[in-house]
mmCIF file of C-alpha atoms in Angstrom:
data_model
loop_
_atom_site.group_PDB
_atom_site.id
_atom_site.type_symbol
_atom_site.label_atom_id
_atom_site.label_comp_id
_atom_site.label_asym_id
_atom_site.label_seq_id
_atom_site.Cartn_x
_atom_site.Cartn_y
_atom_site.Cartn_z
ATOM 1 C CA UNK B 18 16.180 23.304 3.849
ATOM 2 C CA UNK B 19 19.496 24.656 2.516
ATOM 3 C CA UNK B 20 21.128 25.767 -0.796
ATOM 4 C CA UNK B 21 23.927 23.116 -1.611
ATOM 5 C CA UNK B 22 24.971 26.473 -3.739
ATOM 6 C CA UNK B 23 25.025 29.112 -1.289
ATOM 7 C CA UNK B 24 24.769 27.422 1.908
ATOM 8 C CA UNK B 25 21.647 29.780 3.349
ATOM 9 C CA UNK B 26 19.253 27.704 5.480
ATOM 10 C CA UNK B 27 15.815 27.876 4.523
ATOM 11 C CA UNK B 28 14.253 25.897 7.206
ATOM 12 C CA UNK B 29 14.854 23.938 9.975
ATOM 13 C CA UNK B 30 13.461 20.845 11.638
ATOM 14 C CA UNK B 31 13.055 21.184 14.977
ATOM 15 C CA UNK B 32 11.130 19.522 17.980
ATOM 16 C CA UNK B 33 13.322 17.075 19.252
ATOM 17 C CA UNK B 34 14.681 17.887 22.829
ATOM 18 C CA UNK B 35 17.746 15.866 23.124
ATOM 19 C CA UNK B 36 20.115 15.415 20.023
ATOM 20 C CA UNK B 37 19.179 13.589 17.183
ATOM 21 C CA UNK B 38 21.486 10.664 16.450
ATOM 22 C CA UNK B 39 19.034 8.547 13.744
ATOM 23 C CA UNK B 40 17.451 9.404 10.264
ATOM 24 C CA UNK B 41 15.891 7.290 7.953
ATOM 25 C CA UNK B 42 14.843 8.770 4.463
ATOM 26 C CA UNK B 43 11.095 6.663 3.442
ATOM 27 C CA UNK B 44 11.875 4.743 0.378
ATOM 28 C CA UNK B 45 9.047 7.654 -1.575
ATOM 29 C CA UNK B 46 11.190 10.077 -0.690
ATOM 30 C CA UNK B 47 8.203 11.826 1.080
ATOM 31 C CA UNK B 48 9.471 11.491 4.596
ATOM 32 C CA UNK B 49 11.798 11.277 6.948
ATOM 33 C CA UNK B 50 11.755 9.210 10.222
ATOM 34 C CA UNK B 51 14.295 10.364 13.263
ATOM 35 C CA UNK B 52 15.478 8.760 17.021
ATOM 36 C CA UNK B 53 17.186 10.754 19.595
ATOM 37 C CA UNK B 54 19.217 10.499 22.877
ATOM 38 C CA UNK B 55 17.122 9.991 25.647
ATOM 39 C CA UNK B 56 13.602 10.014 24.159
ATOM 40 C CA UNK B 57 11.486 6.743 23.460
ATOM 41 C CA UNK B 58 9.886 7.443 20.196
ATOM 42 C CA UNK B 59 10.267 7.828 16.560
ATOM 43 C CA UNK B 60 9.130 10.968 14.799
ATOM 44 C CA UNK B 61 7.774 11.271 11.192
ATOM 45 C CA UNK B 62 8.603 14.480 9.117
ATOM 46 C CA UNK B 63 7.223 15.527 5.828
ATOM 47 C CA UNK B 64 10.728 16.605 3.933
ATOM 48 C CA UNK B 65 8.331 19.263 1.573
ATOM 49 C CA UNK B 66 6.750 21.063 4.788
ATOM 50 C CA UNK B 67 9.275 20.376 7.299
ATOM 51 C CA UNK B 68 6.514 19.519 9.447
ATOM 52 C CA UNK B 69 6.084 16.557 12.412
ATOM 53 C CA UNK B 70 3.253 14.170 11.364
ATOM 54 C CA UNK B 71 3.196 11.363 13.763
ATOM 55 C CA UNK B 72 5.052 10.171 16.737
ATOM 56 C CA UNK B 73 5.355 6.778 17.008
ATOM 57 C CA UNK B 74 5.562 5.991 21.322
ATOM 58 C CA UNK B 75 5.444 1.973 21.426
ATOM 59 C CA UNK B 76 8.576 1.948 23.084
ATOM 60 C CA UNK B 77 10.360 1.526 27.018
ATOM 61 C CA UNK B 78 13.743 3.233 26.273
ATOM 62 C CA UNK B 79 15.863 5.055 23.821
ATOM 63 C CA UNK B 80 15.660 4.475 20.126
ATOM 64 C CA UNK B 81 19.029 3.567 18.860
ATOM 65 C CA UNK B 82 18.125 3.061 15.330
ATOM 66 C CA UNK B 83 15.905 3.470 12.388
ATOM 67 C CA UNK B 84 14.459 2.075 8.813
ATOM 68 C CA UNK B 85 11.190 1.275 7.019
ATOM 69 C CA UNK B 86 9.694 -1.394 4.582
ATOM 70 C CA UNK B 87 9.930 -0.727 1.081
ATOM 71 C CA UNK B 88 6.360 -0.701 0.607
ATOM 72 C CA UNK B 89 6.589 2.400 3.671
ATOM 73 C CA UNK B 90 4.134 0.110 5.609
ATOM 74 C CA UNK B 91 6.391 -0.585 8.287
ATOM 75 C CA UNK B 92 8.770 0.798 10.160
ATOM 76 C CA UNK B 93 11.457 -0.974 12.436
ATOM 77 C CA UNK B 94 13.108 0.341 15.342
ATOM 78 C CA UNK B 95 15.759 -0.669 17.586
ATOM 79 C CA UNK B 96 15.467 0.296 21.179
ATOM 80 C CA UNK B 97 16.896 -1.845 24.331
ATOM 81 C CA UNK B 98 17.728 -5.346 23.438
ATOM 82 C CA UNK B 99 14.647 -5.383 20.623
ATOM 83 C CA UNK B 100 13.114 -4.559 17.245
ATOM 84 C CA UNK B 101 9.540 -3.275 17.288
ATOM 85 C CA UNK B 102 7.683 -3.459 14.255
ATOM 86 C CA UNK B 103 5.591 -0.870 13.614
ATOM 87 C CA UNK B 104 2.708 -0.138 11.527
ATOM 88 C CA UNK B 105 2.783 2.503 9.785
ATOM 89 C CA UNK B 106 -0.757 3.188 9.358
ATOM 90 C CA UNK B 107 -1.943 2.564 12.682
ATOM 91 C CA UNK B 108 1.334 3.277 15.048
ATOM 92 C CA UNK B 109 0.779 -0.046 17.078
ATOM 93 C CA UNK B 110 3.322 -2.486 17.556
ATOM 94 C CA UNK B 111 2.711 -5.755 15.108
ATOM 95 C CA UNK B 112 5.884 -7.933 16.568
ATOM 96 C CA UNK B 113 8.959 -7.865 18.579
ATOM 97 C CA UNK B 114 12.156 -9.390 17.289
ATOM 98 C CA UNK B 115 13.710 -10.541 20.354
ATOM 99 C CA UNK B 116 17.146 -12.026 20.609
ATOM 100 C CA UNK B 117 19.851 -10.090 21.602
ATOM 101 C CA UNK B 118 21.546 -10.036 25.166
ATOM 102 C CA UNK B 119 22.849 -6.154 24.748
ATOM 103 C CA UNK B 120 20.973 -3.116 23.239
ATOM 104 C CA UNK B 121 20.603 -3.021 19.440
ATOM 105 C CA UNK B 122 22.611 -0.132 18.068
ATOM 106 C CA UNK B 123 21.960 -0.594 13.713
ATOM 107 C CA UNK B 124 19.687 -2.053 12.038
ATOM 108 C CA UNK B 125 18.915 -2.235 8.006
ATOM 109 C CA UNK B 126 16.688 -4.235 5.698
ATOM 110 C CA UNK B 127 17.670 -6.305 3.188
ATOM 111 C CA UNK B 128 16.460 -4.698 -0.766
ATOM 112 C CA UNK B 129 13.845 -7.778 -0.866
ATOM 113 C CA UNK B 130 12.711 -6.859 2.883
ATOM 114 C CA UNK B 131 12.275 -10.522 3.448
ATOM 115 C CA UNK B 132 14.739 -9.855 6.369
ATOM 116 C CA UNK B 133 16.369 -7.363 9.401
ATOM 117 C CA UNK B 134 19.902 -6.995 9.770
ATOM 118 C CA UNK B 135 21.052 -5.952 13.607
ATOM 119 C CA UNK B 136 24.027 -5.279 15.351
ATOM 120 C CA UNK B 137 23.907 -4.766 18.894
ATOM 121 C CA UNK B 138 26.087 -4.089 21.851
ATOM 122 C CA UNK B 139 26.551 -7.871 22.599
ATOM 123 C CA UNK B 140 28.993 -8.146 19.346
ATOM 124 C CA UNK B 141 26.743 -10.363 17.514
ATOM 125 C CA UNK B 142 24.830 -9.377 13.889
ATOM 126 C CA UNK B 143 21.560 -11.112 13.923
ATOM 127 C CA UNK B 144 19.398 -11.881 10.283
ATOM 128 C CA UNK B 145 16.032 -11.895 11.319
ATOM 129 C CA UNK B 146 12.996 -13.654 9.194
ATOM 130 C CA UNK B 147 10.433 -10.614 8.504
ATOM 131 C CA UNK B 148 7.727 -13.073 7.912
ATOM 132 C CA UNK B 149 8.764 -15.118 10.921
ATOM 133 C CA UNK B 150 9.599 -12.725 13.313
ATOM 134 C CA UNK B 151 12.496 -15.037 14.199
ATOM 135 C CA UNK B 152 16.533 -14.890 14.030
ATOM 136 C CA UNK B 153 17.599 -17.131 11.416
ATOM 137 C CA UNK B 154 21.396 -16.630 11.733
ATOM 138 C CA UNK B 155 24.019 -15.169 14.039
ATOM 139 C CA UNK B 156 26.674 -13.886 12.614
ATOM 140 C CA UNK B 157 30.115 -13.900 15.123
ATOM 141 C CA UNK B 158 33.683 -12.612 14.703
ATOM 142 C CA UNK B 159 33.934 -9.235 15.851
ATOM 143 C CA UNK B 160 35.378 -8.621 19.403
ATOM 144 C CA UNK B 161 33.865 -5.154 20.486
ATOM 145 C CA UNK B 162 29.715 -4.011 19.890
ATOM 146 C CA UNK B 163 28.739 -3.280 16.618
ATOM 147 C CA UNK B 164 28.050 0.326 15.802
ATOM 148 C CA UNK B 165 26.840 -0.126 12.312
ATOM 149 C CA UNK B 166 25.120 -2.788 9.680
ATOM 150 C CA UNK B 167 24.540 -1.797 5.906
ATOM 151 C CA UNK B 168 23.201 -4.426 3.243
ATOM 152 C CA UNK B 169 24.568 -4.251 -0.318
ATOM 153 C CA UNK B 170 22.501 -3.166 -3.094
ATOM 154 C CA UNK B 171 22.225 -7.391 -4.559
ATOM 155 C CA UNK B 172 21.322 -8.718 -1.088
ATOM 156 C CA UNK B 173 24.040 -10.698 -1.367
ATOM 157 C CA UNK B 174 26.280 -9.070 1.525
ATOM 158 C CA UNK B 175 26.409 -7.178 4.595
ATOM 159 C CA UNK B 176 28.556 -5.071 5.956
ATOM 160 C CA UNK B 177 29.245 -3.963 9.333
ATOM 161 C CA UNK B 178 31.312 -1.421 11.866
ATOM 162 C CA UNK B 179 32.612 -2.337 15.126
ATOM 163 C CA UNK B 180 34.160 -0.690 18.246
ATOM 164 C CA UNK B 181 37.090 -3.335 17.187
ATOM 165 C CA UNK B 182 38.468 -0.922 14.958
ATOM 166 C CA UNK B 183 37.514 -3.088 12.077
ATOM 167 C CA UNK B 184 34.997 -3.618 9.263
ATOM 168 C CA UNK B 185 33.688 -7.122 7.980
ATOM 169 C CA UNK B 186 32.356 -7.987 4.747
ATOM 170 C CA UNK B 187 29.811 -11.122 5.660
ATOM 171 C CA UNK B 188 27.590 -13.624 2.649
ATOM 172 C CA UNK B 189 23.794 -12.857 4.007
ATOM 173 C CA UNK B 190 22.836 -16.406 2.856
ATOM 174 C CA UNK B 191 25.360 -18.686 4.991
ATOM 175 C CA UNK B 192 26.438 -15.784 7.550
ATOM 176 C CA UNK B 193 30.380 -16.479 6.711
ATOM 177 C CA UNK B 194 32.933 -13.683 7.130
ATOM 178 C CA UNK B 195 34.833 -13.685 3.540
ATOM 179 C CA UNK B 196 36.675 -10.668 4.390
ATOM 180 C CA UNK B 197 37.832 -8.320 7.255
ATOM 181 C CA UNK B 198 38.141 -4.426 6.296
ATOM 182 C CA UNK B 199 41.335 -3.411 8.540
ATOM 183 C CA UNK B 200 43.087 0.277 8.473
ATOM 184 C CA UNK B 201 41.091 2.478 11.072
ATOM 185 C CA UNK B 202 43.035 2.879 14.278
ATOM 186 C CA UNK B 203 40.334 3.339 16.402
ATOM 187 C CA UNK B 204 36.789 2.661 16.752
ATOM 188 C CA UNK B 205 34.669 2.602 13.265
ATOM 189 C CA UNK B 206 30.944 4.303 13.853
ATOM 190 C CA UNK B 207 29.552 3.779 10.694
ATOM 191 C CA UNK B 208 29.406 2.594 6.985
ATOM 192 C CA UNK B 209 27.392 2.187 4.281
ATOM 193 C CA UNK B 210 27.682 0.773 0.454
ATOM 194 C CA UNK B 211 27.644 3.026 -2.714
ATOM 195 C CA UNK B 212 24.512 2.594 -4.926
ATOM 196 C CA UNK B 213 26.496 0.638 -7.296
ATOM 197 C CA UNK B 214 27.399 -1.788 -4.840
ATOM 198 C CA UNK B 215 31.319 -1.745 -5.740
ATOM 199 C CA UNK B 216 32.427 1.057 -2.613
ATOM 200 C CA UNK B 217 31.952 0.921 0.975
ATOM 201 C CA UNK B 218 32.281 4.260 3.177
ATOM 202 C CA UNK B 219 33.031 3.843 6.708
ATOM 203 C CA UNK B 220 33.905 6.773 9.166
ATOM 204 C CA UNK B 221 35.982 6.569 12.555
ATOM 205 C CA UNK B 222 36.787 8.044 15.904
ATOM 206 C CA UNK B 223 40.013 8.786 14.072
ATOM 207 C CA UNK B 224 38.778 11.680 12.599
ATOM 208 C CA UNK B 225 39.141 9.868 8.661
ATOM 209 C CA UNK B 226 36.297 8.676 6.392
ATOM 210 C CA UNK B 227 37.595 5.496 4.241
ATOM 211 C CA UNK B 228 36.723 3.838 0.948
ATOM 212 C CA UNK B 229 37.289 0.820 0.231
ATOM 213 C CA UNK B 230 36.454 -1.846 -2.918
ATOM 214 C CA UNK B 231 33.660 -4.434 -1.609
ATOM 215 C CA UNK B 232 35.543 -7.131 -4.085
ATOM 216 C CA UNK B 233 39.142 -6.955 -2.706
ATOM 217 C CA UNK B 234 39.251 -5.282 0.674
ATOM 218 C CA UNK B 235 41.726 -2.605 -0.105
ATOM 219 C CA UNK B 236 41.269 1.060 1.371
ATOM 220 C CA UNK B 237 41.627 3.273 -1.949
ATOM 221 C CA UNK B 238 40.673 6.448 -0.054
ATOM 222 C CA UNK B 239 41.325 7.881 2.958
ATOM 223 C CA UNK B 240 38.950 12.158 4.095
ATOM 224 C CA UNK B 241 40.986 13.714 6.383
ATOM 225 C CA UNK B 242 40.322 17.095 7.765
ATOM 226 C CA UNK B 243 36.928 16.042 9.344
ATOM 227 C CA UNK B 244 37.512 18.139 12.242
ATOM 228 C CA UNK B 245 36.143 15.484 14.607
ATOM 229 C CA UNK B 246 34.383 12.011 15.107
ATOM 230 C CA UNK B 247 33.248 11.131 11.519
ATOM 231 C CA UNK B 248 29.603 10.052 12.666
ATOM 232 C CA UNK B 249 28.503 8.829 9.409
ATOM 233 C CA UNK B 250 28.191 8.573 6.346
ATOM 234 C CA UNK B 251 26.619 8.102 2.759
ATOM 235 C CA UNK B 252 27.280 8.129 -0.924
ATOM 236 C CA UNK B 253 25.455 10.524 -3.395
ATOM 237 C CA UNK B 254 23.066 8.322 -5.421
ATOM 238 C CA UNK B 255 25.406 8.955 -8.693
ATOM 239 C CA UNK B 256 28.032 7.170 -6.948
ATOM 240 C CA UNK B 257 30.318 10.885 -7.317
ATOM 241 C CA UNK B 258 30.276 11.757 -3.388
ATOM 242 C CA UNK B 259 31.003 10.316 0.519
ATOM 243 C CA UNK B 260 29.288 12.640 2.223
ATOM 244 C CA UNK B 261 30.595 12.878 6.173
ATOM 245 C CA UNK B 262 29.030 14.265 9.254
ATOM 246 C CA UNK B 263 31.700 14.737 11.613
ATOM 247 C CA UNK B 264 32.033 16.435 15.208
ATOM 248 C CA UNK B 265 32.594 19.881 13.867
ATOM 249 C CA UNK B 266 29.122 20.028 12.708
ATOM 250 C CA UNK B 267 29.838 20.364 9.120
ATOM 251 C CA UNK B 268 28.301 18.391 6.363
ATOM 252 C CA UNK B 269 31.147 17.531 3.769
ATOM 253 C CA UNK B 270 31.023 15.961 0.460
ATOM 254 C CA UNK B 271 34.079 14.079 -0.924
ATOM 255 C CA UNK B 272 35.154 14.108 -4.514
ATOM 256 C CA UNK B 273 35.463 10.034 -5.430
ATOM 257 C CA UNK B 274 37.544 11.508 -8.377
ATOM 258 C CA UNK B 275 39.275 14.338 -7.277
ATOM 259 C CA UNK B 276 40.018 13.221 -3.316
ATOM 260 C CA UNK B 277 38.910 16.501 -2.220
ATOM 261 C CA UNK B 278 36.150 17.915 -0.060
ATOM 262 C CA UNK B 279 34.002 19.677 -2.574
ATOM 263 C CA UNK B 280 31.901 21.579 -0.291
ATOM 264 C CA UNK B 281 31.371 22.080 3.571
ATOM 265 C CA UNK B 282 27.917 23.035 4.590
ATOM 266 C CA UNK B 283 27.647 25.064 8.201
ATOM 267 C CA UNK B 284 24.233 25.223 10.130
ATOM 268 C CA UNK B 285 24.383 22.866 13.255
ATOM 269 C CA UNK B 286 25.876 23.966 15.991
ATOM 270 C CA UNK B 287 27.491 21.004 17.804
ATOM 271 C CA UNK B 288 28.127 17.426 16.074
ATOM 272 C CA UNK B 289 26.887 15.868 13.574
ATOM 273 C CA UNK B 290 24.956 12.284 13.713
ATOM 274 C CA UNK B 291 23.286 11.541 10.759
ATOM 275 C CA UNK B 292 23.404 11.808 6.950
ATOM 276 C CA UNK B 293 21.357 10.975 4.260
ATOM 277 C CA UNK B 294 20.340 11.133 0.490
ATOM 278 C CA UNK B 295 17.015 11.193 -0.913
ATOM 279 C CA UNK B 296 16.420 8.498 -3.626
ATOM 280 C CA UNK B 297 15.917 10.785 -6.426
ATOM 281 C CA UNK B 298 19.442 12.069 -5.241
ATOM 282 C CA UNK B 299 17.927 15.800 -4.853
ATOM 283 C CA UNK B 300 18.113 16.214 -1.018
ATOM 284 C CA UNK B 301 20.837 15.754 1.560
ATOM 285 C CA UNK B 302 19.339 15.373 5.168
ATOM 286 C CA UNK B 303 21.538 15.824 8.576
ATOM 287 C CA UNK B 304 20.949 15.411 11.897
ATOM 288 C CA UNK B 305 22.892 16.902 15.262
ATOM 289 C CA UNK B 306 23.474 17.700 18.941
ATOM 290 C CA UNK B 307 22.297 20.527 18.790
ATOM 291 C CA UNK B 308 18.086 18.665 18.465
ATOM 292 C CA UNK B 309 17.721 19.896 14.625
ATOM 293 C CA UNK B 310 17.270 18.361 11.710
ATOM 294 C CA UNK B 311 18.880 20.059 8.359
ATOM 295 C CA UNK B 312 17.519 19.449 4.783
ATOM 296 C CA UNK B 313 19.817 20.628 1.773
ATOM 297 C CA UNK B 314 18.949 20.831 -1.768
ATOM 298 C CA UNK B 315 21.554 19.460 -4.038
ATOM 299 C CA UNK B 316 20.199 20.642 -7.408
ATOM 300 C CA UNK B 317 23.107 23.199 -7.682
#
């Protein structure tokens, strides 16, 4: 845990041995779920004790990807070509969403959690039926894998990253692409859509993070001085911040108003992978090479 204000760490997550490329904040707020390279499991943190709880090992590879029900009964993981569903109670494996010819690299649920959202390696973002345990729509267009899927805060939308250097803007209900994000000049690694539902973040292998409006397409901002990859990214629950992890190792957090970075936290050694806000908007969480997990307080 870290001061936003003074940047001291107060404790560290630690146990992984390989770095830790996926986080997943619980919908309580209690917990926090994490993949890394290399290792065929999901881990389960308490974000009060900093403590591992569970391991969840129903798996043949490496877990690309991360998120849980909003209930916090399940939890869905990506790893190889498929989705396991997991209980959260027990740990066993309740279904397998199979579908996809090339590993799954994002996944998401939609606010109802009626369904999955995937993108995989195959270039293909698949909507799959929670209930049914099937793939109800395919959604094509993109001509590189995708590297990241986020859902907008109506349900209405998704939005996803690709290696093709672009983002697309897709209706969840028919699967049509009604607009193509374009500006990045090389390959986009993640994204994800402000509380509000009016932004979208994205961050690139060109060292930028980018905002753009959901309703018209247009790039209004563009975070340079990342001082690497920008891994990913998130918005502050008051729709104020993009907060970046980039290759540096920093954690950064953008000004929406001002166009500046506001504050760089310092603690990982190597790259960053993963970001995220707590839903009470209290806690920033980051993830890196270097096997930790980070967990700042932003009361300050």
């Amino acid at each position: 845990v870290w001061s936003l204000d003074s940047g001291d760490c107060i404790r560290v997550l630690s146990g992984h041995a390989n770095a830790v490329h996926g986080l997943c904040v619980t919908p309580d707020g209690k917990h926090l779920m994490s993949t890394a390279w290399l290792e065929s499991d999901v881990r389960v943190w308490s974000l009060e004790g900093g403590e591992c709880l569970r391991v969840f090992g129903e798996h043949a590879s490496e877990v690309a990807s991360v998120c849980v029900s909003a209930d916090n009964d399940f939890v869905f993981s990506a790893s190889g070509n498929f989705v396991r569903v997991l209980s959260m109670r027990s740990g066993e494996c309740v279904s397998t969403l199979s579908g996809h010819t090339k590993p799954v690299l994002s996944i998401c649920l939609t606010p109802d959690g009626r369904h999955v959202v995937t993108g995989a390696g195959d270039e293909t973002i698949c909507v799959w039926s929670v209930d049914r345990g099937e793939c109800v729509r395919t959604l094509r267009g993109h001509t590189h894998r995708i590297q990241g899927v986020c859902v907008t805060p109506d349900g209405k939308h998704i939005v996803s990253a690709s290696v093709d250097h672009t983002l697309r803007v897709w209706l969840l209900g028919s699967g049509e692409c009604v607009r193509t994000l374009e500006g990045h000049t090389n390959t986009v690694l993640c994204t994800q859509v402000s509380p509000n539902g009016k932004l979208v973040a994205s961050g690139s292998e060109e060292q930028t993070a980018r905002v753009w409006t959901l309703a018209t397409g247009e790039c209004i901002k563009t975070y340079r001085g990342q001082g690497g990859y920008v891994m990913s990214v998130c918005f502050t629950v008051d729709n104020k911040h993009v907060v970046t992890g980039s290759g540096d190792g920093k954690l950064r957090f953008w000004s929406l108003e001002s166009d500046t970075c506001v504050r760089a936290l310092e603690g990982h050694r190597w790259s960053l992978y993963a970001v995220g806000v707590t839903p009470d908007g209290k806690l920033a969480v980051s993830a890196g090479a270097d096997g930790t997990m980070r967990v700042w307080s932003m009361d300050s």
